[in-house]
Coordinates of C-alpha atoms in Angstrom, one line a residue:
M1 CA 0.4 -0.3 -0.1
A2 CA 1.3 3.3 -0.8
N3 CA 2.2 5.3 2.1
H4 CA 0.1 9.2 1.8
K5 CA 1.9 11.0 4.5
N6 CA 4.2 12.9 2.0
C7 CA 2.2 14.0 0.0
P8 CA 1.4 17.6 -0.2
N9 CA -2.5 18.6 0.8
P10 CA -3.8 20.7 -2.1
F11 CA -6.0 22.7 0.3
Q12 CA -3.0 23.5 2.0
S13 CA -1.4 25.1 -0.3
F14 CA -4.2 27.9 -1.4
P15 CA -2.4 31.3 -0.3
F16 CA -5.6 32.4 1.5
K17 CA -9.0 31.6 3.0
T18 CA -12.5 31.3 1.9
R19 CA -13.5 34.5 3.9
K20 CA -10.2 36.6 2.0
A21 CA -11.1 36.4 -1.5
N22 CA -14.0 37.0 -1.1
L23 CA -13.5 40.0 -0.1
Y24 CA -10.2 40.7 -2.9
Y25 CA -13.6 39.7 -5.9
I26 CA -16.0 42.8 -3.9
A27 CA -12.1 45.7 -4.5
T28 CA -11.5 44.4 -8.2
A29 CA -14.8 44.2 -9.2
S30 CA -15.6 48.0 -7.6
I31 CA -13.2 49.2 -9.5
L32 CA -13.0 47.7 -11.7
C33 CA -17.1 49.0 -12.7
T34 CA -15.3 52.8 -11.9
L35 CA -12.8 52.5 -14.3
F36 CA -15.0 50.9 -17.5
Y37 CA -18.1 53.8 -15.8
F38 CA -15.0 56.6 -16.4
L39 CA -14.2 55.6 -19.7
G40 CA -18.0 55.8 -20.4
I41 CA -18.4 58.9 -20.2
W42 CA -15.4 60.8 -21.7
Q43 CA -16.2 58.6 -24.7
H44 CA -19.8 60.7 -25.0
S45 CA -18.3 63.9 -23.8
G46 CA -19.0 65.8 -27.0
A47 CA -21.4 68.0 -26.3
P48 CA -24.9 67.4 -28.5
S49 CA -25.4 70.1 -31.5
A50 CA -27.8 73.5 -31.2
I51 CA -29.7 73.2 -34.2
S52 CA -31.3 77.2 -34.4
S53 CA -34.4 77.5 -36.4
S54 CA -34.2 80.6 -39.4
G55 CA -36.1 83.4 -38.6
F56 CA -36.0 83.0 -34.6
S57 CA -32.6 85.7 -34.3
Q58 CA -34.7 88.3 -32.7
F59 CA -36.2 85.9 -30.0
P60 CA -34.4 86.2 -27.0
C61 CA -33.5 83.0 -26.3
T62 CA -31.8 80.2 -28.5
I63 CA -33.3 77.0 -29.1
S64 CA -31.3 73.9 -28.5
R65 CA -32.1 70.4 -29.6
A66 CA -29.3 67.0 -29.4
A67 CA -29.1 65.5 -32.4
P68 CA -28.2 61.7 -32.7
S69 CA -25.3 61.2 -36.1
F70 CA -26.7 57.4 -36.8
S71 CA -25.2 56.0 -39.7
P72 CA -26.3 52.7 -42.1
H73 CA -21.8 52.4 -42.1
N74 CA -21.2 52.7 -39.1
T75 CA -22.6 50.9 -35.9
T76 CA -19.8 52.1 -33.4
S77 CA -20.6 52.7 -29.8
A78 CA -18.0 55.8 -29.9
N79 CA -20.0 57.3 -33.1
V80 CA -23.3 57.3 -31.4
V81 CA -24.3 60.1 -29.5
L82 CA -27.1 60.3 -26.6
D83 CA -30.0 61.9 -27.3
F84 CA -31.8 62.8 -23.9
S85 CA -33.9 65.8 -25.4
A86 CA -37.8 65.7 -25.3
H87 CA -39.0 64.0 -29.0
H88 CA -42.9 65.0 -28.8
R89 CA -42.5 68.6 -29.2
A90 CA -46.0 70.5 -30.3
E91 CA -44.4 71.6 -33.6
D92 CA -44.2 67.6 -33.8
L93 CA -48.1 67.6 -34.1
I94 CA -49.0 69.1 -36.9
P95 CA -49.3 66.7 -39.3
T96 CA -47.6 66.4 -43.0
G97 CA -50.3 68.4 -45.0
A98 CA -50.8 70.6 -42.7
V99 CA -47.1 72.1 -43.0
E100 CA -47.6 71.5 -46.7
A101 CA -50.7 74.1 -46.2
A102 CA -48.6 76.7 -43.8
Q103 CA -46.0 77.2 -46.9
D104 CA -48.4 78.1 -50.3
P105 CA -49.8 81.1 -50.0
H106 CA -53.1 80.9 -48.8
F107 CA -53.7 84.9 -47.6
P108 CA -51.7 86.1 -49.8
P109 CA -52.0 90.0 -49.6
C110 CA -54.9 92.6 -51.3
D111 CA -54.4 94.4 -53.0
P112 CA -53.1 98.4 -52.3
K113 CA -56.2 99.2 -53.0
F114 CA -57.6 98.0 -49.6
S115 CA -54.8 99.1 -47.3
E116 CA -57.0 100.9 -44.8
H117 CA -60.2 98.6 -45.4
T118 CA -62.2 98.5 -42.5
P119 CA -65.4 95.6 -43.4
C120 CA -68.2 96.7 -40.7
E121 CA -67.5 99.9 -41.8
D122 CA -66.7 99.8 -45.2
V123 CA -67.9 103.2 -47.4
Q124 CA -69.7 102.1 -50.8
R125 CA -71.7 99.4 -48.2
S126 CA -72.4 102.1 -45.6
L127 CA -74.6 103.9 -49.1
R128 CA -77.1 100.3 -48.6
F129 CA -78.3 101.6 -45.2
D130 CA -81.2 104.5 -44.0
R131 CA -79.1 107.9 -44.1
Q132 CA -82.1 108.9 -41.2
R133 CA -80.1 109.1 -37.8
L134 CA -76.8 108.4 -39.9
V135 CA -77.7 104.6 -39.1
Y136 CA -75.6 104.2 -42.9
R137 CA -72.7 105.2 -39.8
E138 CA -73.0 102.5 -38.1
R139 CA -71.3 99.8 -38.2
H140 CA -72.6 97.1 -41.1
C141 CA -70.1 94.1 -41.3
P142 CA -70.0 91.7 -45.1
G143 CA -71.2 88.8 -45.2
Q144 CA -69.2 86.0 -44.7
G145 CA -68.7 85.5 -49.1
E146 CA -67.9 89.2 -49.2
R147 CA -65.5 89.1 -46.5
L148 CA -61.5 89.6 -48.0
K149 CA -59.9 85.9 -47.3
C150 CA -56.2 88.0 -47.8
R151 CA -54.1 89.9 -45.8
I152 CA -54.5 94.1 -45.9
P153 CA -51.1 95.5 -47.2
A154 CA -49.6 98.6 -45.4
P155 CA -49.1 101.9 -47.4
H156 CA -45.7 101.7 -49.3
G157 CA -43.5 103.0 -47.3
Y158 CA -44.6 102.1 -43.9
R159 CA -43.0 103.3 -40.9
V160 CA -42.8 101.9 -37.3
P161 CA -44.8 104.8 -35.7
F162 CA -42.4 107.6 -33.2
R163 CA -42.7 106.5 -29.8
W164 CA -44.7 107.6 -26.6
P165 CA -44.7 111.2 -25.9
E166 CA -43.2 111.7 -28.7
S167 CA -45.7 110.4 -30.5
R168 CA -48.6 112.5 -29.7
D169 CA -47.0 115.7 -31.3
K170 CA -45.7 113.6 -34.2
A171 CA -47.0 111.2 -36.8
W172 CA -45.3 109.7 -40.4
F173 CA -47.2 110.8 -42.8
A174 CA -46.6 107.6 -45.3
N175 CA -48.5 106.1 -42.7
V176 CA -51.5 107.7 -43.3
P177 CA -51.8 109.6 -46.7
H178 CA -54.1 111.5 -46.6
K179 CA -53.6 116.0 -46.5
E180 CA -58.0 116.0 -45.8
L181 CA -57.5 117.8 -43.7
T182 CA -54.5 119.8 -43.1
V183 CA -56.2 122.5 -45.0
E184 CA -60.1 121.6 -43.7
K185 CA -59.1 122.7 -40.0
K186 CA -56.1 124.8 -41.3
K187 CA -57.2 127.4 -39.0
Q188 CA -58.4 125.5 -35.9
N189 CA -55.2 124.2 -36.5
W190 CA -55.7 120.4 -35.6
V191 CA -52.3 118.9 -37.4
R192 CA -50.2 120.1 -40.3
Y193 CA -48.2 118.5 -42.9
E194 CA -44.5 119.0 -42.1
G195 CA -41.9 117.6 -45.4
D196 CA -42.4 114.2 -43.9
R197 CA -44.6 113.7 -41.0
F198 CA -47.4 115.4 -39.5
V199 CA -47.5 117.2 -36.2
F200 CA -50.3 118.1 -34.3
P201 CA -49.6 121.4 -32.5
G202 CA -52.3 121.1 -30.0
G203 CA -55.4 122.2 -31.7
G204 CA -58.7 122.0 -31.9
T205 CA -62.0 124.3 -33.0
M206 CA -62.4 125.2 -29.7
F207 CA -59.1 125.1 -27.8
S208 CA -58.0 128.3 -29.6
N209 CA -54.2 127.9 -27.0
G210 CA -54.3 124.0 -27.7
A211 CA -55.7 121.7 -25.4
D212 CA -53.3 122.1 -22.2
A213 CA -54.6 125.7 -21.8
Y214 CA -58.6 123.9 -22.8
I215 CA -57.5 121.5 -19.6
D216 CA -56.4 123.8 -17.4
D217 CA -59.8 125.9 -18.1
L218 CA -61.5 122.1 -17.1
G219 CA -59.5 121.8 -13.9
K220 CA -60.9 126.0 -12.3
M221 CA -64.4 124.7 -12.4
I222 CA -63.6 120.8 -11.8
D223 CA -61.4 117.6 -9.9
L224 CA -58.8 116.1 -12.7
K225 CA -56.9 116.4 -10.1
G226 CA -57.9 114.4 -6.9
G227 CA -57.9 110.9 -9.2
S228 CA -61.5 110.4 -8.6
I229 CA -62.0 111.9 -12.5
R230 CA -60.4 108.3 -14.0
T231 CA -62.4 107.4 -17.2
A232 CA -63.3 109.7 -19.7
I233 CA -64.5 109.7 -23.0
D234 CA -64.7 112.5 -26.0
T235 CA -68.0 112.0 -28.6
G236 CA -66.7 113.2 -32.2
C237 CA -62.9 113.0 -30.6
G238 CA -60.7 115.1 -34.1
V239 CA -57.4 113.9 -33.4
A240 CA -58.3 113.2 -30.1
S241 CA -56.2 115.7 -28.7
W242 CA -58.3 116.6 -25.9
G243 CA -57.7 112.6 -25.1
A244 CA -54.4 112.4 -25.8
Y245 CA -53.9 115.9 -23.2
L246 CA -55.5 114.5 -20.5
L247 CA -52.9 111.2 -20.3
S248 CA -50.5 113.1 -18.5
R249 CA -53.2 114.4 -15.9
D250 CA -54.1 110.3 -15.8
I251 CA -57.4 110.3 -17.1
L252 CA -57.8 107.3 -19.8
T253 CA -60.2 108.6 -23.4
V254 CA -61.8 106.8 -25.1
S255 CA -62.2 108.6 -27.7
F256 CA -64.4 107.8 -31.2
A257 CA -65.6 109.2 -34.1
P258 CA -67.6 108.1 -37.2
R259 CA -65.6 108.1 -40.4
D260 CA -66.6 110.3 -42.4
T261 CA -65.9 113.5 -44.1
H262 CA -63.1 114.1 -41.9
E263 CA -60.3 111.9 -43.8
A264 CA -59.1 109.5 -41.2
Q265 CA -59.6 111.9 -37.8
V266 CA -59.5 108.6 -35.9
Q267 CA -56.9 106.8 -37.2
F268 CA -54.6 109.5 -36.5
A269 CA -55.3 109.1 -33.6
L270 CA -54.3 105.9 -33.4
E271 CA -51.3 107.1 -34.8
R272 CA -50.5 109.0 -32.1
G273 CA -50.7 106.0 -30.1
V274 CA -53.7 107.7 -28.2
P275 CA -57.3 105.2 -27.5
A276 CA -59.5 105.6 -29.9
L277 CA -62.5 102.8 -31.8
I278 CA -64.5 104.4 -34.7
G279 CA -68.0 105.4 -33.4
V280 CA -71.3 107.0 -34.0
L281 CA -74.1 107.7 -32.6
A282 CA -77.0 107.0 -34.2
S283 CA -80.0 104.4 -33.3
K284 CA -77.7 101.8 -31.6
R285 CA -76.3 101.8 -27.7
L286 CA -72.8 102.7 -27.7
P287 CA -70.4 99.5 -27.3
Y288 CA -69.2 100.1 -23.3
P289 CA -72.1 99.2 -19.7
S290 CA -73.7 101.3 -18.5
R291 CA -71.6 103.6 -15.5
A292 CA -69.1 103.2 -17.1
F293 CA -67.1 107.2 -17.8
D294 CA -66.8 109.5 -14.8
M295 CA -66.4 112.7 -17.5
A296 CA -68.0 112.5 -20.9
H297 CA -66.9 115.6 -23.4
C298 CA -68.4 117.6 -26.9
S299 CA -66.6 119.9 -28.2
R300 CA -68.2 121.4 -31.3
C301 CA -69.6 117.4 -31.7
L302 CA -71.7 118.6 -34.6
I303 CA -74.6 115.6 -32.5
P304 CA -77.7 117.4 -32.2
W305 CA -78.0 116.7 -28.5
G306 CA -81.4 118.3 -28.4
Q307 CA -82.9 116.5 -30.9
Y308 CA -84.6 112.5 -31.0
D309 CA -86.4 113.3 -28.6
G310 CA -83.5 113.6 -26.4
A311 CA -82.2 110.4 -26.8
Y312 CA -78.2 111.0 -27.4
L313 CA -78.6 112.6 -23.8
M314 CA -80.2 109.8 -22.5
E315 CA -78.0 106.9 -23.6
V316 CA -74.5 110.4 -22.6
D317 CA -76.5 109.5 -19.4
R318 CA -77.1 105.3 -19.5
V319 CA -72.7 105.6 -19.4
L320 CA -72.3 107.7 -17.0
R321 CA -71.0 107.0 -12.7
P322 CA -73.2 108.7 -10.7
G323 CA -71.7 111.9 -9.5
G324 CA -69.9 111.5 -13.4
Y325 CA -69.6 115.5 -15.6
W326 CA -71.1 116.1 -18.7
I327 CA -69.4 119.0 -21.0
L328 CA -70.1 120.2 -23.2
S329 CA -68.5 123.4 -26.0
G330 CA -68.7 125.2 -28.7
P331 CA -72.3 125.3 -29.9
P332 CA -74.9 126.6 -29.2
I333 CA -72.7 127.5 -25.8
N334 CA -72.5 131.7 -26.2
W335 CA -74.3 131.7 -28.1
E336 CA -74.7 135.2 -27.8
R337 CA -71.2 135.8 -28.6
H338 CA -70.8 134.0 -31.3
W339 CA -73.7 133.8 -33.3
K340 CA -72.8 135.7 -35.9
G341 CA -69.3 133.4 -37.0
W342 CA -71.2 130.2 -36.7
E343 CA -73.7 131.9 -39.7
R344 CA -76.9 131.1 -37.8
T345 CA -79.5 132.7 -36.6
A346 CA -79.6 133.2 -32.9
D347 CA -82.9 132.6 -32.3
D348 CA -82.1 129.0 -33.7
L349 CA -78.9 128.5 -31.1
K350 CA -80.9 129.9 -28.2
A351 CA -83.7 127.7 -29.5
E352 CA -81.1 124.8 -28.7
Q353 CA -79.8 125.5 -25.7
D354 CA -82.7 125.5 -24.5
A355 CA -83.5 122.2 -25.8
I356 CA -80.8 120.8 -24.1
E357 CA -81.4 122.3 -20.6
S358 CA -84.5 121.1 -20.4
I359 CA -83.1 117.3 -21.5
A360 CA -80.4 117.3 -18.8
R361 CA -83.2 118.9 -16.2
S362 CA -85.5 116.0 -17.4
L363 CA -82.9 113.6 -16.6
C364 CA -81.7 114.2 -13.2
W365 CA -79.0 117.3 -13.9
K366 CA -77.2 119.6 -12.5
K367 CA -75.7 122.7 -14.7
L368 CA -72.8 123.2 -12.3
K369 CA -71.5 126.6 -14.0
Q370 CA -71.0 127.4 -17.6
K371 CA -67.7 129.9 -18.4
G372 CA -66.4 131.4 -21.6
D373 CA -67.4 128.7 -23.8
I374 CA -68.0 126.2 -22.0
A375 CA -71.0 124.3 -20.1
I376 CA -70.5 121.4 -17.0
W377 CA -73.2 118.9 -16.0
R378 CA -73.0 116.4 -13.0
K379 CA -75.8 113.1 -13.1
P380 CA -76.9 112.7 -9.1
T381 CA -75.1 110.0 -7.2
N382 CA -78.4 108.1 -7.5
H383 CA -82.0 108.4 -7.8
V384 CA -84.4 108.5 -4.8
H385 CA -84.8 113.2 -6.1
C386 CA -85.4 112.0 -9.7
K387 CA -88.0 109.6 -8.9
R388 CA -90.5 112.0 -7.1
N389 CA -89.6 114.2 -9.4
R390 CA -91.1 112.0 -12.3
K391 CA -94.7 113.9 -11.2
V392 CA -93.2 117.3 -12.5
F393 CA -91.2 115.6 -15.3
K394 CA -93.6 112.7 -17.1
F395 CA -91.0 112.4 -19.7
P396 CA -88.5 110.2 -19.9
P397 CA -90.0 107.5 -18.2
F398 CA -87.5 104.9 -16.4
C399 CA -86.5 102.4 -18.8
P400 CA -88.7 99.6 -17.8
A401 CA -87.1 96.3 -16.4
Q402 CA -83.6 95.6 -18.6
D403 CA -80.0 94.5 -18.4
P404 CA -78.5 98.7 -18.8
D405 CA -75.3 96.4 -19.3
K406 CA -75.6 94.7 -22.7
A407 CA -74.9 96.6 -25.9
W408 CA -73.6 95.1 -28.6
Y409 CA -75.8 95.7 -31.2
T410 CA -78.8 97.2 -28.7
Q411 CA -81.3 99.0 -29.8
M412 CA -81.1 103.2 -28.3
E413 CA -84.3 103.7 -26.2
T414 CA -85.6 107.5 -25.1
C415 CA -86.3 106.2 -21.5
L416 CA -83.7 106.8 -18.1
T417 CA -81.8 104.4 -17.6
P418 CA -82.3 103.3 -13.7
L419 CA -79.4 103.5 -11.4
P420 CA -79.6 100.5 -8.8
E421 CA -81.0 101.6 -5.5
V422 CA -80.1 103.2 -2.5
S423 CA -81.0 103.0 1.5
D424 CA -80.3 106.5 2.2
I425 CA -80.1 109.4 -0.9
K426 CA -76.7 110.5 0.5
D427 CA -75.1 106.7 -0.5
I428 CA -74.0 106.3 -4.1
A429 CA -75.6 103.7 -6.3
G430 CA -73.7 100.6 -6.7
G431 CA -71.7 101.5 -4.6
E432 CA -68.9 104.2 -4.0
L433 CA -65.3 103.8 -6.4
A434 CA -62.2 104.1 -5.0
K435 CA -59.4 107.1 -6.6
W436 CA -57.3 106.3 -8.4
P437 CA -54.5 104.8 -8.3
E438 CA -56.0 102.8 -4.9
R439 CA -59.4 102.5 -7.1
L440 CA -56.9 99.9 -9.4
T441 CA -56.7 97.1 -7.1
A442 CA -59.8 97.9 -5.6
V443 CA -62.5 95.5 -4.8
P444 CA -64.9 96.7 -7.6
P445 CA -68.1 96.9 -6.5
R446 CA -69.9 94.6 -9.0
I447 CA -67.8 92.1 -7.7
A448 CA -68.4 93.7 -4.1
S449 CA -72.0 93.4 -4.2
G450 CA -72.1 89.4 -5.8
N451 CA -73.5 90.8 -8.7
L452 CA -70.8 87.9 -11.6
G453 CA -70.7 85.6 -9.7
V454 CA -67.1 86.0 -8.7
T455 CA -65.4 87.1 -5.0
A456 CA -63.8 89.6 -3.3
E457 CA -60.9 87.0 -3.2
T458 CA -61.2 85.0 -6.3
F459 CA -60.5 88.9 -7.6
K460 CA -57.1 89.2 -5.6
E461 CA -56.2 86.1 -6.8
N462 CA -56.8 87.6 -10.5
T463 CA -55.4 90.5 -9.6
G464 CA -51.3 88.5 -7.9
L465 CA -52.0 85.5 -10.8
W466 CA -51.5 88.0 -13.6
S467 CA -48.7 90.2 -12.9
S468 CA -47.1 86.7 -12.9
R469 CA -48.1 86.5 -15.7
V470 CA -47.1 89.1 -17.2
S471 CA -43.7 88.5 -15.6
Y472 CA -43.8 85.4 -17.4
Y473 CA -44.3 87.3 -21.1
K474 CA -42.3 89.5 -20.5
S475 CA -38.8 86.9 -20.0
L476 CA -40.5 84.7 -23.5
D477 CA -41.5 89.1 -24.9
H478 CA -37.6 91.0 -24.7
Q479 CA -40.0 93.5 -26.9
L480 CA -42.8 93.2 -24.8
A481 CA -40.7 93.7 -21.6
Q482 CA -39.3 96.4 -23.0
R483 CA -40.3 100.2 -22.4
G484 CA -42.2 102.2 -24.9
R485 CA -41.3 99.8 -27.8
Y486 CA -45.5 98.8 -27.4
R487 CA -47.5 101.8 -27.0
N488 CA -51.5 100.4 -28.5
L489 CA -52.5 97.1 -26.8
L490 CA -55.1 95.1 -27.2
D491 CA -56.1 92.0 -25.1
M492 CA -59.0 90.0 -27.0
N493 CA -60.4 88.3 -23.9
A494 CA -60.0 90.2 -21.0
D495 CA -62.3 89.0 -18.1
L496 CA -61.0 91.3 -14.7
G497 CA -58.7 93.6 -16.9
G498 CA -55.2 91.3 -14.6
F499 CA -53.1 91.1 -17.5
A500 CA -53.9 95.3 -18.1
A501 CA -53.5 96.1 -14.8
A502 CA -50.2 94.3 -14.6
L503 CA -48.5 96.7 -16.8
V504 CA -50.1 99.7 -15.4
D505 CA -46.6 101.5 -15.0
D506 CA -46.3 100.4 -18.7
P507 CA -46.2 103.9 -21.4
V508 CA -49.1 102.1 -22.5
W509 CA -52.6 101.7 -22.7
I510 CA -54.9 98.7 -23.3
M511 CA -58.0 97.7 -25.1
N512 CA -59.8 96.1 -23.2
V513 CA -62.2 93.6 -24.8
V514 CA -64.6 91.4 -23.2
P515 CA -66.9 89.2 -25.9
V516 CA -70.4 89.3 -26.1
E517 CA -70.6 85.8 -25.9
A518 CA -68.2 85.0 -22.5
N519 CA -69.5 84.0 -20.0
A520 CA -69.8 86.7 -17.4
S521 CA -70.2 90.2 -18.5
T522 CA -67.2 91.6 -16.4
L523 CA -66.5 95.0 -18.9
G524 CA -68.6 96.6 -16.4
A525 CA -65.7 95.9 -13.2
I526 CA -62.6 96.4 -15.9
Y527 CA -64.8 100.6 -16.1
E528 CA -64.6 100.5 -12.3
R529 CA -60.7 99.6 -11.7
G530 CA -60.3 102.5 -14.1
L531 CA -59.5 101.3 -16.9
I532 CA -60.7 101.0 -20.6
G533 CA -62.5 98.2 -22.9
T534 CA -65.9 97.4 -25.2
Y535 CA -67.6 95.0 -26.2
Q536 CA -67.0 93.2 -29.4
S537 CA -67.8 90.0 -31.4
W538 CA -64.6 88.4 -32.8
C539 CA -67.2 86.7 -35.5
E540 CA -67.2 89.9 -36.9
A541 CA -64.5 93.4 -37.4
M542 CA -63.1 95.6 -35.1
S543 CA -64.1 99.1 -34.9
T544 CA -61.2 100.0 -35.9
Y545 CA -58.8 101.4 -38.3
P546 CA -56.1 98.6 -40.2
R547 CA -52.2 98.6 -38.3
T548 CA -54.1 100.0 -34.7
Y549 CA -52.3 97.6 -32.2
D550 CA -48.0 98.0 -31.0
F551 CA -49.6 94.6 -29.4
I552 CA -51.9 91.7 -29.2
H553 CA -52.6 89.6 -26.0
A554 CA -55.4 86.4 -27.0
D555 CA -56.7 84.2 -24.1
S556 CA -58.5 81.1 -24.9
I557 CA -60.0 83.6 -27.7
F558 CA -59.4 80.2 -29.9
T559 CA -61.3 77.9 -27.3
L560 CA -64.4 80.5 -27.3
Y561 CA -65.1 81.0 -29.9
K562 CA -65.2 76.7 -31.7
G563 CA -68.1 76.4 -33.1
R564 CA -69.3 79.3 -33.9
C565 CA -66.9 80.9 -36.0
E566 CA -63.7 80.9 -38.6
M567 CA -60.6 80.2 -37.1
D568 CA -58.9 81.8 -40.0
D569 CA -60.8 84.9 -40.1
I570 CA -60.6 85.7 -36.5
L571 CA -56.6 85.3 -37.7
L572 CA -57.2 87.6 -40.5
E573 CA -58.7 89.9 -38.3
M574 CA -56.4 90.0 -35.4
D575 CA -53.8 90.5 -38.4
R576 CA -56.0 93.7 -40.1
I577 CA -55.3 96.0 -36.9
L578 CA -51.9 94.8 -35.4
R579 CA -48.6 96.7 -37.3
P580 CA -45.7 96.0 -39.3
E581 CA -43.9 94.1 -36.8
G582 CA -45.8 93.3 -33.5
G583 CA -46.6 91.2 -31.4
I584 CA -48.5 88.3 -30.5
I585 CA -48.8 86.3 -27.5
F586 CA -51.4 83.4 -27.6
R587 CA -52.3 81.6 -25.0
D588 CA -55.0 78.4 -25.4
D589 CA -54.6 74.7 -25.8
V590 CA -51.8 72.6 -27.0
D591 CA -53.6 71.5 -30.1
I592 CA -55.7 74.6 -31.1
L593 CA -52.2 76.7 -31.2
V594 CA -50.0 74.3 -33.3
K595 CA -53.3 74.8 -36.0
I596 CA -52.7 78.2 -35.3
K597 CA -49.0 77.7 -35.9
S598 CA -49.3 75.8 -38.8
M599 CA -51.9 78.8 -40.3
I600 CA -50.3 81.8 -39.3
D601 CA -46.6 80.9 -40.7
G602 CA -47.9 81.2 -44.0
M603 CA -48.6 85.0 -43.0
Q604 CA -45.2 85.9 -43.1
Y605 CA -45.0 85.7 -39.1
E606 CA -42.5 84.4 -36.9
S607 CA -43.6 81.7 -34.6
R608 CA -43.0 79.3 -31.1
I609 CA -44.7 76.9 -29.2
I610 CA -43.1 77.4 -24.9
D611 CA -44.9 75.6 -22.1
H612 CA -47.2 77.2 -19.9
E613 CA -45.4 79.2 -16.4
R614 CA -46.3 76.1 -14.5
G615 CA -44.8 73.4 -16.8
P616 CA -44.7 71.6 -19.3
H617 CA -47.4 68.8 -17.9
E618 CA -49.8 72.1 -18.7
R619 CA -52.3 71.3 -21.4
E620 CA -52.5 75.0 -22.4
K621 CA -49.3 76.3 -24.2
I622 CA -47.8 80.0 -24.9
L623 CA -47.2 80.9 -28.9
L624 CA -45.4 84.0 -29.8
A625 CA -45.6 85.1 -32.6
Y626 CA -44.3 88.6 -34.3
K627 CA -45.7 90.1 -37.9
Q628 CA -43.6 90.8 -40.3
Y629 CA -42.3 93.9 -42.1
W630 CA -44.0 93.9 -44.9
T631 CA -46.1 97.0 -47.3
A632 CA -48.3 97.1 -50.6
P633 CA -46.1 98.1 -53.7
A634 CA -44.6 101.0 -54.2
P635 CA -47.9 102.4 -57.1
K636 CA -45.6 102.0 -60.8
E637 CA -44.9 97.7 -59.3
A638 CA -48.3 97.7 -57.8
T639 CA -50.4 96.8 -61.9
K640 CA -47.6 94.0 -61.4
T641 CA -49.3 92.5 -58.2
V642 CA -51.9 89.6 -58.8
S643 CA -54.1 90.0 -55.0
Q644 CA -57.4 90.6 -54.1

């Protein structure tokens, strides 16, 4: 038998124990893992390339996207760039056909003869309507088959308007190429033509010493400085010098005049950076709520106040707030001195003033003062006394139960709009308004009373919400953030006026539109905040000239009008009233914004979709759009342009 005592034991010759082996393996694996991890980082450390979209150099930020570089002939890992960027962007949702359609000239430029086209105040269409009470100068919009499906061009040579406040006194001739008023109103100093521009000296028919001096005279008769007067309306405004010079006194005026033989008077006002609309006192109510304005003004406005049973003064009464003022200068005031120069008989002028005085008394107005060529009346703060004196003044009666704020194609009535009831003769009907600027953030009486279904807390939250939203907008749109770049702004769906309130410290004015299709009629509350606005249906054109606004804010407009009217009609109207190089911010559901983007990219806009301020998981997105500069061709080239 073999002897095994001297044979070596294989287990005894193993250099270390099992426990030590485990520690060795763990340490080795850790070192190798770490080594290969850093090796992988080093191999893939190349930065992804940035892809810039052409035409977006004016945007304040750069869009960077990772681009994978795969090749069918080279599949090694060293040539693969790991791509962690999002591939499901809003732009990717656009169907291929929609992208191709957007590149087609679906909305070509209109003929240059339409450069001042106002669809609902078209001169030729107006001739079809009754001239009685100037009905033919009211809104008469084209039918679906009559609407232009083209983009309104700016006149050849159009230039970006002067910046405010310089624009108050100057406008480029090329932007409003009409010299008629410089001749017709030469002696009244409305406007002068000098070289390549118009100059506005601040004169007017009754402003012999200029609008500023005229307003100073008014300030000696009523308090224009204390903040109790914030909103005003100027009927038959001319070139809106009265409203222009009130702005320095923190008084915001809506100026209006018809599109008539005084060519382009409202257009001049808008070029000056002054709020204005095309409008006329005729057979329909003005498109403003009741109790809207602190002051109404007529300076030789040629409105027949004493005719039609006083209907026009009754309409002024409807839109004046309790305690508001009506100012009348020019015929027939001070007729004893001016009747020969006015080329009317003394008896005729006296009869006209007597009729105005009688109507004012029947409305329970009090005549405060008549000094020189100016007379001022004041509306009562409530109707306690007025109801009692109906025993004396049988006419006009109080209007029957109705909505006094309803004012979109609403027939004017010869009755007195009743003020809200009060519990004490000293109370102000509808609630007392705070003085400006506290009025802006104070809870409006219409909200405090519960009439709108909005609580005071909701109103305050809404104000804060829009303050943060506007800050976000400014971080996206450097032109909105740049003071003075924009002047005339439009909010197409203003709700409670939060967007305008957030911009109150900027040198801008905002026309706050409350669509008649909106769930709540909030325009009265907007006026109670010391802001201005109008009613509008966006299924129709706005009563303004082309190129009115520098910037448009469209919050949920296309959701509101879905199924009501065509998207392209609304977009063409927005394009008509927006100036070249103007901006738009759309806020809406992402699917709607994708459709809008596919259309406006074919209308000479540059646009991009951006996430909601709360982040990418919100369906509501923001679309920034900038209108490119383009004009009608030079007259000698116009015949070569194919457009209708």
